Coordinates of C-alpha atoms in Angstrom, one line a residue:
X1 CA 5.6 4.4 -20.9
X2 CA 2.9 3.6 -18.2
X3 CA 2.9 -0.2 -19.9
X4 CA 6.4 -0.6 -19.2
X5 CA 6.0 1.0 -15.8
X6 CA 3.3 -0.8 -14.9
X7 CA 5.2 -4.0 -15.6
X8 CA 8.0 -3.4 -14.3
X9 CA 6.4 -2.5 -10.8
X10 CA 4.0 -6.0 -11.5
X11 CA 7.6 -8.0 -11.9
X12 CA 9.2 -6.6 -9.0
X13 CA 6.5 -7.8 -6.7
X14 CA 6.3 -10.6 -8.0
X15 CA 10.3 -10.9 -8.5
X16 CA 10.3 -10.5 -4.6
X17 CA 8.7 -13.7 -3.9
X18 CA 10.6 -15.4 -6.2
X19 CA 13.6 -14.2 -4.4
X20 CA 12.3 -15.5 -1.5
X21 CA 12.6 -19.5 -3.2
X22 CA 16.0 -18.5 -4.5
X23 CA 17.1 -18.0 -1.2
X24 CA 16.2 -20.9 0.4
X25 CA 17.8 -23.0 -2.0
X26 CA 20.9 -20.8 -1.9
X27 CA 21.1 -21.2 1.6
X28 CA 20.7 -25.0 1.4
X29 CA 23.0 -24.9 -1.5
X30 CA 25.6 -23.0 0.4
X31 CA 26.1 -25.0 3.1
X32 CA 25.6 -28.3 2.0
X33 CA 26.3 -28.2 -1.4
X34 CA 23.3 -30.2 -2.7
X35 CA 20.9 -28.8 -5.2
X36 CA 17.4 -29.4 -3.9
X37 CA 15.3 -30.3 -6.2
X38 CA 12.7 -31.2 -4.3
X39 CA 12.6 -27.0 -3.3
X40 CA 9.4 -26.5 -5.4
X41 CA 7.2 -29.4 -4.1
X42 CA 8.3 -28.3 -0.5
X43 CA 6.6 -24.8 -1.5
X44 CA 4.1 -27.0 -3.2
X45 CA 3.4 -28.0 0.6
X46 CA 3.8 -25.1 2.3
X47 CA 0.6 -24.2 -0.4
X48 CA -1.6 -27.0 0.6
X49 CA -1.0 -25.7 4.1
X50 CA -1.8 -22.1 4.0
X51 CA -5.1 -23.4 1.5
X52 CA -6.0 -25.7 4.2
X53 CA -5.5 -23.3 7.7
X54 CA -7.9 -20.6 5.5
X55 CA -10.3 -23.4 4.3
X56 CA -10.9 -25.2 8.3
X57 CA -9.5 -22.2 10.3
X58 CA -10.6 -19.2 8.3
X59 CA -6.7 -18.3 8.8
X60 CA -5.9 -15.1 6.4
X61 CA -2.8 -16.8 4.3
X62 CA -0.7 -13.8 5.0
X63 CA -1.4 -14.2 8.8
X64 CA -1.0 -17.7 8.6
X65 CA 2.9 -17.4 7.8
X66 CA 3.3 -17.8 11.6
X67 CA 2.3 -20.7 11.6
X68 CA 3.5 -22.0 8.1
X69 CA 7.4 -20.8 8.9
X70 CA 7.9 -23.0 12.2
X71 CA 6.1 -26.1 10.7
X72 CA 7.9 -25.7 7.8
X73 CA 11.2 -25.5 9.4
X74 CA 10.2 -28.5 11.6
X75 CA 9.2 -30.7 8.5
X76 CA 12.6 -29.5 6.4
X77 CA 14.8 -30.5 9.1
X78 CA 13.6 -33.6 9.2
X79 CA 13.5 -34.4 6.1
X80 CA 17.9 -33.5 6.4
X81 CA 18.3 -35.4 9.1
X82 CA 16.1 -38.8 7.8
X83 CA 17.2 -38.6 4.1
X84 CA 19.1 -35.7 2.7
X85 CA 22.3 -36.3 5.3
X86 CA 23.0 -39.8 4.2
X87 CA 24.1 -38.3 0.4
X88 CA 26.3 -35.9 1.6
X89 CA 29.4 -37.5 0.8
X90 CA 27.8 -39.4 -2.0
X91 CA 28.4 -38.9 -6.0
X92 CA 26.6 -35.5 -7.0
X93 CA 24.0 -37.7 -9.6
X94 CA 23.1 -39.2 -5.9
X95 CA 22.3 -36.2 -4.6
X96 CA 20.1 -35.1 -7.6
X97 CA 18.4 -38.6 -8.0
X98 CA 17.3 -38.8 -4.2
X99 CA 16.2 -34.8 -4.2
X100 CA 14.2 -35.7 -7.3
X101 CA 12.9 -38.8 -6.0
X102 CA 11.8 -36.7 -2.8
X103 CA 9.7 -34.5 -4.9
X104 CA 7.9 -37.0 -6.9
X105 CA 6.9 -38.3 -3.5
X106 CA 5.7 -35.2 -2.0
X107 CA 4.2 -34.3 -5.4
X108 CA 2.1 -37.8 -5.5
X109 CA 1.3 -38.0 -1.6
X110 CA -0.8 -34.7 -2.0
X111 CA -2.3 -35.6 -5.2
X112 CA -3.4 -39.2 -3.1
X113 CA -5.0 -37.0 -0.7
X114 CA -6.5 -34.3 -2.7
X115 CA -6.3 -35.6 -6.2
X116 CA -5.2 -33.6 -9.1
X117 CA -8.2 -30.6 -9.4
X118 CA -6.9 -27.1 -8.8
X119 CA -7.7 -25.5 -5.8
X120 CA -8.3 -21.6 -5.4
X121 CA -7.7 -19.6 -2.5
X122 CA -10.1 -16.6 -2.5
X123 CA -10.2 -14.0 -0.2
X124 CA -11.8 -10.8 -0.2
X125 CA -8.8 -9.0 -1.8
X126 CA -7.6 -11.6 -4.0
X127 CA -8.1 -9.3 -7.0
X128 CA -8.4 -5.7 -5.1
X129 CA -5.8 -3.4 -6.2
X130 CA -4.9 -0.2 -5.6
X131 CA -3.2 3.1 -7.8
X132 CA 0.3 5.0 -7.2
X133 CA 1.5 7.6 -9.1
X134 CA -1.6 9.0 -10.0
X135 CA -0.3 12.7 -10.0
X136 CA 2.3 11.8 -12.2
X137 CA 0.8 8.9 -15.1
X138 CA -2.4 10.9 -16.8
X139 CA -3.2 12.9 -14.2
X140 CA -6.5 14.4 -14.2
X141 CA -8.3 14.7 -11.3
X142 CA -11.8 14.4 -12.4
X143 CA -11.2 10.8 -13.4
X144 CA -9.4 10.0 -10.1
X145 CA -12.3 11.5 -8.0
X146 CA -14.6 9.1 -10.7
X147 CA -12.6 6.1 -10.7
X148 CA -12.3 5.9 -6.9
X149 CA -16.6 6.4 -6.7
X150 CA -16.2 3.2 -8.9
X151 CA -13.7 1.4 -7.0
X152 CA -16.0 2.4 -3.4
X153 CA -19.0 0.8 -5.0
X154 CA -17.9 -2.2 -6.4
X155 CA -16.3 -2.7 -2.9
X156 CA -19.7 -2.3 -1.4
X157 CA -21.2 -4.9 -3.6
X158 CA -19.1 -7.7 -1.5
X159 CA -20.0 -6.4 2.1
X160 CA -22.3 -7.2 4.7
X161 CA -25.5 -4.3 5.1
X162 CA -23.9 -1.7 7.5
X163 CA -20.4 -1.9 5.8
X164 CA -21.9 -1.5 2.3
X165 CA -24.1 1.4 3.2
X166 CA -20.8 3.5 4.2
X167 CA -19.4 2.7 1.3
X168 CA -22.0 3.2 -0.9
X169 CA -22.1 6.7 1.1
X170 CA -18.4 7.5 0.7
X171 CA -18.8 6.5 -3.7
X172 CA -21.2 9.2 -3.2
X173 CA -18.8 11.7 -1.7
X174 CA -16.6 11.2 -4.9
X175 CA -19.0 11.1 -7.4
X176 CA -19.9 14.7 -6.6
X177 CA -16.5 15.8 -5.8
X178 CA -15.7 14.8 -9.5
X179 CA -18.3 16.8 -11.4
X180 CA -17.0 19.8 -8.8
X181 CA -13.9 19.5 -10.9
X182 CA -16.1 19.0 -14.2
X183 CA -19.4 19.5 -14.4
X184 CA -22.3 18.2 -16.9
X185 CA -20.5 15.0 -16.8
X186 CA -23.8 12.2 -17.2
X187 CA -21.1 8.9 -16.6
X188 CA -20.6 10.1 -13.1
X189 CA -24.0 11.7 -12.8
X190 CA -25.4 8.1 -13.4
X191 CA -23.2 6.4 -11.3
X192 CA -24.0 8.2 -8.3
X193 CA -27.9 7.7 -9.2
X194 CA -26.6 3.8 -9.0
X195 CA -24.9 4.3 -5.5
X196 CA -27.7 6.2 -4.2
X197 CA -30.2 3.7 -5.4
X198 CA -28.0 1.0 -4.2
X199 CA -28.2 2.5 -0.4
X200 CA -31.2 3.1 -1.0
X201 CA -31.9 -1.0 -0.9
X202 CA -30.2 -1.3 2.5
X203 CA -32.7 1.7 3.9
X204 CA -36.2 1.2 5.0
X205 CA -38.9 3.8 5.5
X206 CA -39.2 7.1 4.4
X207 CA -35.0 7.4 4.7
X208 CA -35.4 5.0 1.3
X209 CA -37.8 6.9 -0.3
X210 CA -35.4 9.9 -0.4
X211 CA -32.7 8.3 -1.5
X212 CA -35.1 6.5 -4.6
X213 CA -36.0 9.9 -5.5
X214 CA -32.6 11.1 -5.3
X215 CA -31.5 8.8 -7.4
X216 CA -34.2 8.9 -10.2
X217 CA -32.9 12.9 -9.9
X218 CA -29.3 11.9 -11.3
X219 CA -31.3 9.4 -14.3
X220 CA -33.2 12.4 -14.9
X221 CA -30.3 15.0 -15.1
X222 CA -28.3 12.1 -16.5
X223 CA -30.9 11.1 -19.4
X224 CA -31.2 14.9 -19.8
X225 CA -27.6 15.3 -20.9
X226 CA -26.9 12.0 -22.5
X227 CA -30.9 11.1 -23.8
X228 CA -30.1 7.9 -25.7
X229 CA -28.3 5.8 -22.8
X230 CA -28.7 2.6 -22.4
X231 CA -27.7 2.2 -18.9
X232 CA -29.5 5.1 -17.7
X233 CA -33.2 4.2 -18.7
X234 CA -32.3 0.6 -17.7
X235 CA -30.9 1.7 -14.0
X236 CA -33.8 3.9 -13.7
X237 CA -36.3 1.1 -14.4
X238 CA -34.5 -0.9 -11.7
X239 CA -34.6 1.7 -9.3
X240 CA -38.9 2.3 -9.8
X241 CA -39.3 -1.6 -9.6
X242 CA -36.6 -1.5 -6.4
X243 CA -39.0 1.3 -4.8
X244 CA -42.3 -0.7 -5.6
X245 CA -41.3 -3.7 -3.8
X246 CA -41.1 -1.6 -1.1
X247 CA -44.7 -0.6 -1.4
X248 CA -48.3 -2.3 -1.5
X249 CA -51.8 -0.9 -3.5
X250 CA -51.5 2.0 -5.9
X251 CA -47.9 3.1 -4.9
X252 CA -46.4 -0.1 -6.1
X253 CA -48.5 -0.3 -9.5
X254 CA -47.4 3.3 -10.1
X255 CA -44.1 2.8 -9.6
X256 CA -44.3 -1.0 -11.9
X257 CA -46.1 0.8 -14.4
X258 CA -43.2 4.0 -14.2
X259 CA -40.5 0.6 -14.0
X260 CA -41.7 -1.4 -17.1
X261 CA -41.4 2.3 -18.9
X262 CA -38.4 2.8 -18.3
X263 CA -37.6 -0.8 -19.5
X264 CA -39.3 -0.4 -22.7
X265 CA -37.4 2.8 -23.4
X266 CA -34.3 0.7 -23.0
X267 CA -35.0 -1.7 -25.4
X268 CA -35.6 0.4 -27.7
X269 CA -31.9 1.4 -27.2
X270 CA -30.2 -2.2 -26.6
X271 CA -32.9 -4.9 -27.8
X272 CA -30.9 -8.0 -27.1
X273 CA -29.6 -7.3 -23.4
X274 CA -29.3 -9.9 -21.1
X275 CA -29.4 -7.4 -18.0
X276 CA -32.5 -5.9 -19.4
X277 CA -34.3 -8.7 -20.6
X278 CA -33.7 -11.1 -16.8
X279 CA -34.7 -7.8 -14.7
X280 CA -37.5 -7.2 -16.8
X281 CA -38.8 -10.9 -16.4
X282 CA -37.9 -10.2 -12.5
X283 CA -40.1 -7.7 -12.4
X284 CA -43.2 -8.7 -14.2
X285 CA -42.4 -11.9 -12.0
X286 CA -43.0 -10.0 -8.9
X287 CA -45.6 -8.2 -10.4
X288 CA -47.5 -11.3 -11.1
X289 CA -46.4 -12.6 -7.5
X290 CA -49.1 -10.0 -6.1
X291 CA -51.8 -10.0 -8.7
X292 CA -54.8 -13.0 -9.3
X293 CA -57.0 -14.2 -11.5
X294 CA -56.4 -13.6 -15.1
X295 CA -54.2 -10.2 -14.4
X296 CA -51.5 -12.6 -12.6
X297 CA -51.5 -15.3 -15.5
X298 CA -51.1 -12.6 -18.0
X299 CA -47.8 -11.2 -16.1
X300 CA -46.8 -15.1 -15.7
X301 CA -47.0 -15.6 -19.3
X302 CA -45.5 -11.9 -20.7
X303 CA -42.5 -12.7 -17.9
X304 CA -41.8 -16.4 -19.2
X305 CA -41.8 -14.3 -22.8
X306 CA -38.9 -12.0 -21.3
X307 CA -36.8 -14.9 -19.7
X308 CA -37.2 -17.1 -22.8
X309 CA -35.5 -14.1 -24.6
X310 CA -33.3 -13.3 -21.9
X311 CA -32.0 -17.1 -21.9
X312 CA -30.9 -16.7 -25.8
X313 CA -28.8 -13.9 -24.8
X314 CA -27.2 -14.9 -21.7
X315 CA -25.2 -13.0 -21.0
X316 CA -21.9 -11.7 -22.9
X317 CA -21.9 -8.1 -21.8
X318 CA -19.9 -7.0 -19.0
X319 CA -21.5 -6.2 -15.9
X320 CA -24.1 -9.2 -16.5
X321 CA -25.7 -11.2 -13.5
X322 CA -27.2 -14.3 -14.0
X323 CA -29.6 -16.1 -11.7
X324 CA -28.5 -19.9 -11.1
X325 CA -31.2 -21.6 -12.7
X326 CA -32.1 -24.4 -15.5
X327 CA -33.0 -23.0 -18.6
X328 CA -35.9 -24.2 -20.4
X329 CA -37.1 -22.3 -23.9
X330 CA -40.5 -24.2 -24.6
X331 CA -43.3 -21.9 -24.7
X332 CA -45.6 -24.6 -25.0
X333 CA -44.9 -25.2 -21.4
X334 CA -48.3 -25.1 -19.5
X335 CA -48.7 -21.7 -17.1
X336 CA -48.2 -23.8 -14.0
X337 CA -45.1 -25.0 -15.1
X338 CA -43.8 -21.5 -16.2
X339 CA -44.9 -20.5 -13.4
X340 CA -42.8 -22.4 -11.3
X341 CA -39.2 -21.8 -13.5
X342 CA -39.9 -18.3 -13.0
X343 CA -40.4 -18.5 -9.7
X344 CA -37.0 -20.5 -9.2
X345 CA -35.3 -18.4 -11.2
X346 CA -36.2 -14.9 -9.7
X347 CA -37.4 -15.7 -6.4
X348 CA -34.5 -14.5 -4.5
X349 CA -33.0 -12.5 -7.5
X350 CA -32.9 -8.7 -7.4
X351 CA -31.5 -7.1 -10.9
X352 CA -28.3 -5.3 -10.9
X353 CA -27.3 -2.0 -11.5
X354 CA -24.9 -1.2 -14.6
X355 CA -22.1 1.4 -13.2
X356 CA -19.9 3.6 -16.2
X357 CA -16.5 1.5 -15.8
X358 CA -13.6 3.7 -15.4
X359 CA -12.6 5.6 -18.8
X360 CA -9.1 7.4 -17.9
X361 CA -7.2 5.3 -16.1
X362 CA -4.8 7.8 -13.9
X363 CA -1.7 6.3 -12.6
X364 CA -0.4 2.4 -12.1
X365 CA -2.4 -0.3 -10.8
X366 CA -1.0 -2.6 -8.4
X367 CA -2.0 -5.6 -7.3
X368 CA -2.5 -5.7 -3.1
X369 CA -1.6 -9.4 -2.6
X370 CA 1.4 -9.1 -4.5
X371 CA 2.3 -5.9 -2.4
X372 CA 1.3 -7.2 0.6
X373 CA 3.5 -10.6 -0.6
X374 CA 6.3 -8.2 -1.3
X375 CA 6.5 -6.5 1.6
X376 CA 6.6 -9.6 3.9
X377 CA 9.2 -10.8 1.7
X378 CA 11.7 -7.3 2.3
X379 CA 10.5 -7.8 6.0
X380 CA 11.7 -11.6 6.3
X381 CA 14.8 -11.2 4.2
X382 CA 16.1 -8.3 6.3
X383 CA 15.4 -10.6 9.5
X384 CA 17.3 -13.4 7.5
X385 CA 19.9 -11.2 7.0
X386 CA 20.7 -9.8 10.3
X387 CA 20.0 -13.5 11.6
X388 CA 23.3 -14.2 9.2
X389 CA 25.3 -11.6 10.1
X390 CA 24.7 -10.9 13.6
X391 CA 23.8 -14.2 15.8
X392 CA 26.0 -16.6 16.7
X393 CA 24.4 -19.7 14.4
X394 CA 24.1 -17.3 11.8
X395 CA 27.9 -16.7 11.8
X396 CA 28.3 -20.6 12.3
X397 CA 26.2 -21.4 9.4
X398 CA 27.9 -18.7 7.2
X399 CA 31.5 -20.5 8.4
X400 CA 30.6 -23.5 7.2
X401 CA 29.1 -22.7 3.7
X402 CA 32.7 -21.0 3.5
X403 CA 34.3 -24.3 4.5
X404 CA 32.8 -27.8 5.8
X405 CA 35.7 -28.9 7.1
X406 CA 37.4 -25.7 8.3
X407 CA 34.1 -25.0 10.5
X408 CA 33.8 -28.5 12.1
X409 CA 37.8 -28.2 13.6
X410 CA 37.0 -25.2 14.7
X411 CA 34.1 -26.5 16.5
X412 CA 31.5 -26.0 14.9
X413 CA 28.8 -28.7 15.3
X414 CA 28.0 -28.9 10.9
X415 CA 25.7 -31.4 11.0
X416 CA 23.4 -29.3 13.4
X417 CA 24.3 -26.4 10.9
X418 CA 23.3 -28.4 8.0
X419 CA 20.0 -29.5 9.9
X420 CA 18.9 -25.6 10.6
X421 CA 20.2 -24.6 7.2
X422 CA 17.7 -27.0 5.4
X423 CA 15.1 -26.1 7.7
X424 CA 15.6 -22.3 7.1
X425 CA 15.3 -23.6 3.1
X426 CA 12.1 -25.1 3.5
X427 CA 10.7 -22.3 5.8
X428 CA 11.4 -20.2 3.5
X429 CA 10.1 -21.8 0.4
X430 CA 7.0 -22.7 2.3
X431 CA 6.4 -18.8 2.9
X432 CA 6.6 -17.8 -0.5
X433 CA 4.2 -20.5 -0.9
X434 CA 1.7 -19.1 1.5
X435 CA 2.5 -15.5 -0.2
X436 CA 1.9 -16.7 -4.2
X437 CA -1.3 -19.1 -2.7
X438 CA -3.6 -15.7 -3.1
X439 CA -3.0 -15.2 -7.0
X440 CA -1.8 -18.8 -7.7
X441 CA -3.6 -21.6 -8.5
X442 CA -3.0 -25.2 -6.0
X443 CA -2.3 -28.6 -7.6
X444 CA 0.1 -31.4 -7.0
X445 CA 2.7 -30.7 -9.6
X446 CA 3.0 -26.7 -9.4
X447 CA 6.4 -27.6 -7.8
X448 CA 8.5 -28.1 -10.9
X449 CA 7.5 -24.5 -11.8
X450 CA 9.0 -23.4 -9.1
X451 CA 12.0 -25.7 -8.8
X452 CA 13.0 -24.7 -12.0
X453 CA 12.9 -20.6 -11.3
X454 CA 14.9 -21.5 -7.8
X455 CA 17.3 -23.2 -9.9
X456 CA 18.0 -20.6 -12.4
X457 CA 18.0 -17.7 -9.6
X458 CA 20.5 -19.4 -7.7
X459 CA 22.7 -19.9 -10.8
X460 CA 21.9 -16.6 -12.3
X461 CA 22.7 -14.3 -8.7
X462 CA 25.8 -17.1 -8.0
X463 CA 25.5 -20.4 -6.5
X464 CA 25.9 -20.0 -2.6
X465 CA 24.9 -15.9 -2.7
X466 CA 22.1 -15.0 -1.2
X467 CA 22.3 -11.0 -2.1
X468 CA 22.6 -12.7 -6.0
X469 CA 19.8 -14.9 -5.2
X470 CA 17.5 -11.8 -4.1
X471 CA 18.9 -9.8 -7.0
X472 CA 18.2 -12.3 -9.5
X473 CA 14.7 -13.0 -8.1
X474 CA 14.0 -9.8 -8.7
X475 CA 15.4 -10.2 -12.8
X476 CA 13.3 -13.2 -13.4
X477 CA 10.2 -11.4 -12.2
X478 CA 10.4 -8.7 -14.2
X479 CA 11.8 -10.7 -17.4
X480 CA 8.8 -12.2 -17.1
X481 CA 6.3 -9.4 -16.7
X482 CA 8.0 -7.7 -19.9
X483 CA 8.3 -10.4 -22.0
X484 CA 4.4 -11.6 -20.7
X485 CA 3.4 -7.8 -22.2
X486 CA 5.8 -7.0 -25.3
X487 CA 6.0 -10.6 -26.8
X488 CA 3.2 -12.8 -25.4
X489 CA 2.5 -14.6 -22.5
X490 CA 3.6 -17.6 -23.9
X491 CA 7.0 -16.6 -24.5
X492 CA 7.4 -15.4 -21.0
X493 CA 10.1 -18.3 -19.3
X494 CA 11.4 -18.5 -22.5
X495 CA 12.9 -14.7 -22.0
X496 CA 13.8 -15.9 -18.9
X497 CA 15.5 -19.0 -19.9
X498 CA 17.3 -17.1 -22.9
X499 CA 18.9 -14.5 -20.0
X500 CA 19.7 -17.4 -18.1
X501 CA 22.0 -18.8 -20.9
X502 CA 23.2 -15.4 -21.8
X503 CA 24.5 -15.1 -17.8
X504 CA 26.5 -18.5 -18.0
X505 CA 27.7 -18.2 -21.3
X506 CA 29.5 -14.4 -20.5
X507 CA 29.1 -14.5 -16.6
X508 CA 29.2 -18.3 -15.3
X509 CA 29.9 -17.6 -11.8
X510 CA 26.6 -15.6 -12.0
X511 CA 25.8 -11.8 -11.6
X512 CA 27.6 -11.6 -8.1
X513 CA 30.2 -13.8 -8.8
X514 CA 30.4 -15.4 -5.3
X515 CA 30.5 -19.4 -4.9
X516 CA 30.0 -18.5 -0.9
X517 CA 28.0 -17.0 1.3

């Protein structure tokens, strides 16, 4: 039940934005009768600009739909009023062949300018999501309290000093709230060790010292309850050699000496880890940094042992950090020359901590682009809507998608009307192309994806209806997201394409029925 649940919530959001394309073909559909099948390389465009406004102008893609909609709306008219208005009284094949045409040239001009690679828009949500229903799907409030400490301090990880050491703080708050509700829990005990010892690297002075010793408190407590754990010796080994390079003299060779302990209890536990392995070599790396003479080339060389070892098992475990370096094997490499690889490698590298992922997963996970996509979408399709039914042009455009001919004796100037409805079209495809550019990938010929979905919304919610249109965005979304999770992935358009022909084989004016507006 909380698969299909959580599908069915990932479709709609998705489904919405679809909705969004259907409609703007509908609409250019309705009152002009043309298909467009240029529709997807004009959201194609509307992509390109939303990557390049974040890219020069640091423009958020969602905010950026202010400026996306007008230019959008500019660049559709005139591509009505310089090409699409002299087939409207041509032969349907015409119309198809010149709409076609139109995307082939779009498609090409971008990939002239910025080739064929795939671009990706990240932003600092990109993949952040958040949990509903989380009294209702497995509840158990232990696990909430635990999974939100999680989902604080992996936030934290991505943020600047000040922002992270609130966070960190707050991961703390739930961490303890959660053994509250269940005590003598050592996942969550060792997680908020790794928080504290994490804060603890943003604080100087004797405010980090407490928070080290903290920390090693929850190891201790954790190892105590749970004594063969692998990512408890190996966090408390990277929280003494976080402390020593703090300190000079004695402190920081106790604290080493207390580190590489640590370390060598974890190996005994997990042999092959890359985590453990790299921090190690950090370690006896910045141990060798501050000795001489014979002491500092015997650290060199029991380092370069570690990071050889490390290197042969980089990295397939979860949670592992690599440094960017060039690997080279070859212990017969002189000292000097290890020397320098390791201090490439692990010069500016600091080990990372390994957290207990989440175990219980209370509730359904959505993604926050795709809400955030979704909710623009409602927002802009109710504006549509009253813009329809309640101005004056709206009313005008709606008269002629009843009847051309009818609308131009009564006045009505339908060649304007025809200019703003293809306009509104591409506005609208070029938003749900700023709204997918998050959680899509950018390249030149993403448009016949999306041509093709417009085409079969429009036919499947009835040509010209654009209540049917959002309706059967909405289908194809979560056709999708089923058939992606219960069949496979690969199969997904073709559930979508098999409803499709089920709708004009039983239904061929469409779900709605309505050939007008």
């Amino acid at each position: 039940m909380t698969i299909f649940l959580q599908s069915l919530i990932s479709g709609t959001l998705i489904g919405g934005v679809y909705a969004l394309v259907g409609i703007g073909l509908t609409i250019i559909f309705g009152v002009m009768r043309v298909i467009n099948f240029a529709h997807g390389d004009i959201l194609m465009i509307g992509m390109y600009l939303t990557y390049n406004l974040f890219t020069l102008f640091k423009i958020d893609p969602f905010v950026s739909i202010v400026i996306t909609i007008p230019v959008m709306f500019l660049f559709g008219g005139l591509l009505q009023k310089v090409l699409i208005n002299r087939v409207l009284g041509a032969l349907p094949q015409n119309q198809i062949l010149l709409t076609i045409g139109l995307g082939l040239i779009l498609s090409n001009t971008v990939m002239l300018i910025y080739t064929s690679d795939y671009k990706i828009l990240s932003t600092s949500y990109s993949s952040d999501s958040f949990k509903i229903l989380q009294s209702v799907i497995n509840p158990d409030k232990y696990e909430a309290l635990y999974n939100k400490g999680n989902a604080l301090y992996a936030k934290a990880l991505k943020e600047s000093d000040g922002e992270a050491a609130a966070r960190l703080a707050k991961a703390e708050t739930r961490y303890a709230a959660a053994l509250k509700v269940k005590q003598g829990q050592y996942r969550a005990i060792n997680n908020w060790g790794t928080a504290l010892a994490a804060e603890a690297r943003l604080a100087k002075g004797e405010a980090a010292d407490r928070l080290y010793a903290r920390a090693d408190e929850k190891f201790a407590a954790a190892a105590a309850l749970e004594p063969g754990d692998f990512e408890i010796a190996y966090n408390r080994g990277v929280t003494f050699a976080s402390q020593a390079a703090t300190k000079s003299g004695a402190a920081a060779d106790a604290l080493f000496a207390k580190a590489e302990e640590a370390f060598k209890a974890a190996e005994e536990l997990r042999p092959d880890s890359f985590d453990l392995l790299n921090g190690w070599a950090a370690v006896l790396t910045a141990r060798a940094a501050r000795a001489s003479g014979a002491e500092a080339d015997k650290l060199y060389a029991a380092a370069f042992e570690k990071y050889i070892a490390a290197q042969e098992n980089r990295p397939t475990e979860e949670n592992a950090t690599a440094p960017e370096i060039d690997a080279d094997t070859e212990n017969a490499r002189p000292l000097a020359e290890k020397r320098q690889i390791l201090t490439k490698a692990y010069g500016a590298f600091t080990p990372p901590f390994r957290v207990k992922p989440d175990k219980r997963d209370a509730g359904i996970s959505v993604s926050t682009p795709l809400a955030i996509s979704f909710v623009i979408t409602v927002v802009i399709t109710a504006l549509l809507y009253w813009f329809l039914m309640k101005t004056d042009i709206g009313q005008a455009i709606r008269a002629t998608a009843q009847d051309r001919e009818a609308a131009q004796l009564m006045g009505i100037n339908v060649k304007r009307m025809s200019i703003i409805a293809f306009g509104l079209g591409s506005a609208l495809a070029g938003t749900a192309g700023a709204l997918v550019s998050p959680t899509y990938y950018i390249f030149p010929q993403i448009g016949s994806t999306f041509t093709l979905k417009a085409f079969v919304i429009t036919v499947l919610g009835g040509m010209g209806s654009i209540v049917g249109a959002t309706v059967g965005g909405v289908i194809i979304g979560i056709a999708e997201s089923l058939g992606a999770v219960y069949i496979s992935s690969g199969w997904k358009d073709v559930v979508v394409y098999v409803i499709f022909l089920l709708v004009l084989l039983f239904k061929p004016s469409g779900l709605m029925g309505k050939s007008r507006m």
